[in-house]
């Protein structure tokens, strides 16, 4: 492991919190402007976390206390670990070679699972309903997500994100396989708001129906950890999509030669710009444009439509390889 990756392993989780909260603030600001509102300032998520950390952490009397308190820590730890598998611009992922896409799939699932288990452990009927909805949703959207990963494994004969990022997928595929990759991209964009529990797939937290669902009984430090976990995972999800589908570096796109500190700064900013575009397209625009689906509608969308798109994309990739 090189010095730069050791620094990355220590610094990027901290940077990931900052970026996650910043992107969350930008998301709320743009969403408000799309609906002709001023919206909160971009720094608002930082104040929200600060206020939550200062509030008392209440544990319901009927809760299984150790599970109730452990799940926010597990969700936060899984989100932070997720960051260590993602190449940042031209920097390699610190945990490259220790599972990559397979482990990433488990880490993405772990945060949702932690929220569901925490909901069940709270002893609240609202939380239990939310947890049941989350489990149904997970069974619906995990298959197209796994299909996307299998498609890339077919193309690269590897699960390494760094290997995928080093050779843009669009440069190694035939026209037929390229159409397949495009369909996989569409399927992953459709899965993104559900994976992040955003509208129109935030059925498990529907505040107007079940009072925030799984998070109804959480407060103080525990709720702050879930809040941070959500912010970091949202950034990480968009970053994964950039690495898989838009890995082109600034130097490659604009044909310039960079070196030294300039290379890392410019490529880092270029990477953040691409993540922001994906974040806005897959999360902000979707959650602002659509109302909340019912659970059976969401399940049908993923089991029928998104699965078909992903499987068709996988078939085209398999034929075109």
XYZ file of C-alpha atoms in Angstrom:
321
model
C 0.000 0.000 0.000
C 1.498 3.343 -1.062
C 1.694 6.453 1.209
C -0.974 8.159 -0.847
C -3.446 5.310 -0.317
C -2.686 5.198 3.438
C -3.448 8.927 3.601
C -6.556 8.295 1.537
C -7.692 5.518 3.915
C -7.463 7.861 6.900
C -8.614 11.120 5.343
C -11.323 10.113 2.923
C -13.876 8.801 5.478
C -13.684 12.224 7.152
C -13.841 13.918 3.763
C -16.722 11.580 2.880
C -18.819 12.977 5.757
C -18.126 16.527 4.608
C -18.947 15.710 0.983
C -22.012 13.666 1.902
C -23.509 16.499 3.948
C -22.552 19.091 1.313
C -24.189 17.092 -1.491
C -27.237 16.597 0.716
C -27.449 20.375 1.155
C -27.089 20.946 -2.602
C -29.777 18.324 -3.239
C -32.236 20.068 -0.897
C -31.414 23.473 -2.372
C -31.911 22.378 -6.002
C -35.075 20.440 -5.131
C -36.509 23.571 -3.495
C -35.637 25.733 -6.517
C -37.304 23.188 -8.835
C -40.539 23.726 -6.901
C -40.195 27.552 -6.801
C -39.044 27.676 -3.186
C -35.907 29.265 -1.759
C -34.986 26.213 0.280
C -32.552 25.819 3.189
C -28.912 26.907 2.912
C -26.433 24.289 1.702
C -24.864 24.192 5.169
C -28.186 23.180 6.789
C -27.343 19.408 7.025
C -24.281 20.309 9.138
C -26.510 22.248 11.573
C -29.000 19.356 11.604
C -26.306 16.901 12.660
C -25.014 19.341 15.289
C -28.484 19.783 16.776
C -29.123 16.041 16.852
C -25.829 15.399 18.644
C -26.791 17.937 21.320
C -30.211 16.374 21.949
C -30.921 13.602 24.430
C -30.800 10.040 23.098
C -34.043 8.355 24.133
C -34.440 4.571 24.116
C -38.054 3.281 24.150
C -39.057 1.238 27.159
C -40.130 -1.736 25.019
C -37.020 -1.720 22.826
C -34.318 -4.391 22.738
C -31.820 -1.821 23.928
C -28.490 -3.269 22.781
C -29.775 -3.976 19.269
C -31.554 -0.606 19.141
C -28.299 1.219 20.026
C -26.003 -0.981 17.934
C -27.801 -0.594 14.586
C -26.962 3.128 14.036
C -23.285 2.335 14.694
C -23.401 -0.593 12.269
C -25.078 1.546 9.584
C -22.521 4.334 10.013
C -19.554 1.931 10.011
C -20.780 0.170 6.845
C -21.180 3.489 5.023
C -17.702 4.638 6.019
C -16.180 1.296 4.985
C -17.956 1.579 1.645
C -15.932 4.700 0.863
C -12.677 2.752 1.177
C -13.578 0.630 -1.852
C -14.104 3.571 -4.210
C -11.264 5.039 -6.327
C -11.284 8.810 -5.932
C -10.260 10.383 -9.216
C -6.823 9.012 -10.012
C -6.280 7.676 -6.474
C -6.680 3.945 -5.998
C -9.076 2.530 -3.439
C -7.263 1.626 -0.174
C -9.134 -1.686 0.107
C -8.634 -2.631 -3.527
C -8.301 -6.385 -3.873
C -10.294 -7.217 -0.736
C -13.629 -7.962 -2.362
C -14.517 -4.800 -4.244
C -17.884 -5.066 -6.025
C -19.045 -8.137 -4.098
C -18.293 -6.535 -0.725
C -19.783 -3.247 -1.942
C -23.056 -5.036 -2.658
C -23.082 -6.409 0.909
C -22.163 -3.031 2.431
C -24.960 -1.291 0.525
C -27.384 -3.897 1.839
C -26.012 -3.760 5.382
C -27.092 -0.165 5.988
C -30.679 -0.840 4.927
C -30.668 -4.035 6.947
C -29.399 -2.180 10.032
C -32.241 0.325 9.748
C -34.797 -2.467 9.409
C -33.420 -4.429 12.375
C -33.306 -1.224 14.430
C -36.937 -0.591 13.518
C -37.974 -4.067 14.643
C -35.934 -3.704 17.851
C -37.625 -0.414 18.787
C -40.897 -2.124 19.694
C -42.906 0.578 17.895
C -45.732 -0.462 15.554
C -44.847 2.391 13.156
C -41.215 1.234 13.050
C -42.219 -2.403 12.558
C -44.411 -1.488 9.587
C -41.559 0.584 8.130
C -39.078 -2.268 8.657
C -41.394 -4.742 6.928
C -41.734 -2.373 3.971
C -37.960 -1.966 3.807
C -37.446 -5.735 3.699
C -39.938 -6.047 0.836
C -38.212 -3.231 -1.051
C -34.767 -4.758 -0.508
C -35.908 -8.042 -2.039
C -37.213 -6.057 -5.016
C -34.257 -3.830 -5.907
C -31.283 -6.016 -4.965
C -31.657 -8.312 -7.979
C -31.184 -5.621 -10.673
C -28.266 -4.268 -8.625
C -26.657 -7.712 -8.589
C -27.345 -8.067 -12.330
C -25.359 -4.879 -13.028
C -22.410 -6.259 -11.074
C -22.535 -9.563 -12.960
C -22.543 -7.632 -16.240
C -19.305 -5.861 -15.323
C -17.752 -9.116 -14.121
C -18.457 -10.573 -17.576
C -16.766 -7.636 -19.282
C -13.689 -7.251 -17.088
C -13.279 -10.778 -15.685
C -12.714 -8.947 -12.413
C -14.692 -7.402 -9.549
C -12.074 -4.694 -8.902
C -13.442 -1.153 -9.113
C -9.952 0.186 -9.712
C -9.517 -2.143 -12.712
C -12.863 -0.969 -14.096
C -12.027 2.704 -13.520
C -8.631 2.370 -15.216
C -10.230 1.237 -18.495
C -13.512 2.996 -19.357
C -16.147 0.421 -20.179
C -17.229 2.238 -23.343
C -13.770 1.732 -24.881
C -13.737 -2.079 -24.610
C -17.245 -3.091 -25.637
C -18.702 -3.909 -29.036
C -21.720 -1.854 -30.235
C -24.106 -4.625 -29.089
C -22.485 -4.920 -25.669
C -22.474 -1.105 -25.478
C -26.272 -1.101 -25.722
C -26.294 -3.694 -22.949
C -24.085 -1.504 -20.753
C -26.378 1.454 -21.416
C -29.372 -0.614 -20.246
C -27.449 -1.638 -17.126
C -26.777 2.060 -16.485
C -30.497 2.840 -16.790
C -31.325 -0.008 -14.387
C -28.793 1.227 -11.828
C -30.128 4.798 -12.062
C -33.618 3.416 -11.383
C -32.376 1.451 -8.383
C -30.512 4.411 -6.862
C -33.424 6.293 -5.191
C -34.759 3.015 -3.759
C -31.341 1.987 -2.463
C -31.066 5.392 -0.771
C -34.693 5.388 0.474
C -35.536 8.582 -1.411
C -38.802 9.589 -3.025
C -40.647 7.975 -4.742
C -39.344 4.853 -2.946
C -39.164 6.132 0.652
C -42.156 3.974 1.523
C -40.434 2.561 4.595
C -40.103 6.056 6.125
C -43.320 7.673 4.825
C -43.669 10.398 7.440
C -47.293 11.206 6.601
C -48.370 7.571 6.992
C -46.131 5.914 9.576
C -44.308 8.866 11.205
C -40.829 8.222 9.710
C -41.294 4.440 10.008
C -38.051 2.719 10.977
C -36.623 5.931 12.443
C -39.751 6.925 14.395
C -38.239 6.070 17.796
C -34.689 7.229 17.114
C -33.370 10.506 18.507
C -30.191 12.296 19.501
C -26.874 10.576 18.750
C -28.486 7.469 17.264
C -30.527 9.490 14.775
C -27.449 11.601 13.949
C -25.521 8.417 13.050
C -28.320 7.275 10.726
C -28.402 10.781 9.212
C -24.647 10.731 8.581
C -24.833 7.190 7.258
C -27.494 8.223 4.754
C -25.481 11.251 3.606
C -22.266 9.246 3.137
C -24.007 6.355 1.399
C -25.787 8.712 -1.011
C -22.446 10.204 -2.027
C -20.857 6.740 -2.251
C -23.663 5.375 -4.424
C -23.279 8.217 -6.929
C -19.484 7.775 -6.838
C -19.820 4.047 -7.631
C -21.958 4.862 -10.666
C -19.337 7.340 -11.860
C -16.573 4.739 -11.494
C -18.601 2.107 -13.348
C -20.058 4.168 -16.175
C -18.248 7.530 -16.416
C -14.641 6.807 -15.391
C -13.146 9.141 -18.017
C -10.498 11.359 -16.455
C -10.144 15.078 -17.129
C -6.895 14.421 -18.993
C -8.572 11.810 -21.232
C -11.593 13.993 -22.068
C -9.756 17.252 -22.738
C -6.475 15.802 -23.992
C -4.294 17.677 -21.531
C -1.220 16.413 -19.706
C -1.178 16.992 -15.950
C 1.336 16.014 -13.310
C 2.140 16.425 -9.631
C -0.296 18.178 -7.313
C -2.168 19.709 -10.264
C -3.066 16.220 -11.472
C -4.603 15.193 -8.141
C -6.472 18.495 -7.604
C -7.921 18.730 -11.114
C -8.850 15.042 -11.329
C -10.335 15.173 -7.825
C -12.539 18.163 -8.717
C -13.485 16.514 -12.011
C -14.509 13.372 -10.132
C -16.645 15.400 -7.677
C -18.303 17.209 -10.581
C -19.299 13.907 -12.207
C -20.606 12.592 -8.873
C -22.693 15.744 -8.472
C -24.229 15.308 -11.933
C -25.184 11.699 -11.175
C -26.481 12.691 -7.722
C -28.748 15.365 -9.173
C -29.965 13.144 -12.032
C -30.614 9.996 -9.999
C -31.784 11.506 -6.714
C -32.721 15.191 -6.836
C -34.676 15.270 -10.094
C -36.416 11.941 -9.438
C -37.509 12.686 -5.871
C -38.747 16.146 -6.850
C -40.640 14.952 -9.932
C -42.530 11.950 -8.553
C -44.912 11.324 -5.686
C -44.472 8.372 -3.360
C -45.363 4.936 -4.783
C -47.303 2.374 -2.837
C -45.288 -0.669 -1.767
C -46.925 -2.967 -4.335
C -46.295 -0.424 -7.111
C -42.617 -0.108 -6.156
C -42.177 -3.889 -5.985
C -43.809 -4.322 -9.401
C -41.558 -1.667 -10.928
C -38.399 -3.457 -9.781
C -39.514 -7.074 -10.196
C -40.949 -6.510 -13.678
C -39.670 -3.398 -15.442
C -36.223 -2.735 -13.930
C -35.363 -6.447 -13.788
C -36.285 -6.859 -17.449
C -34.114 -3.886 -18.421
C -31.183 -5.204 -16.362
C -31.515 -8.790 -17.639
C -31.792 -7.605 -21.252
C -28.675 -5.496 -20.721
C -26.866 -8.497 -19.211
C -27.895 -10.700 -22.140
C -26.600 -8.164 -24.679
C -23.327 -7.854 -22.776
C -22.970 -11.663 -22.692
C -23.643 -11.942 -26.435
C -21.399 -8.990 -27.285
C -18.369 -10.040 -25.235
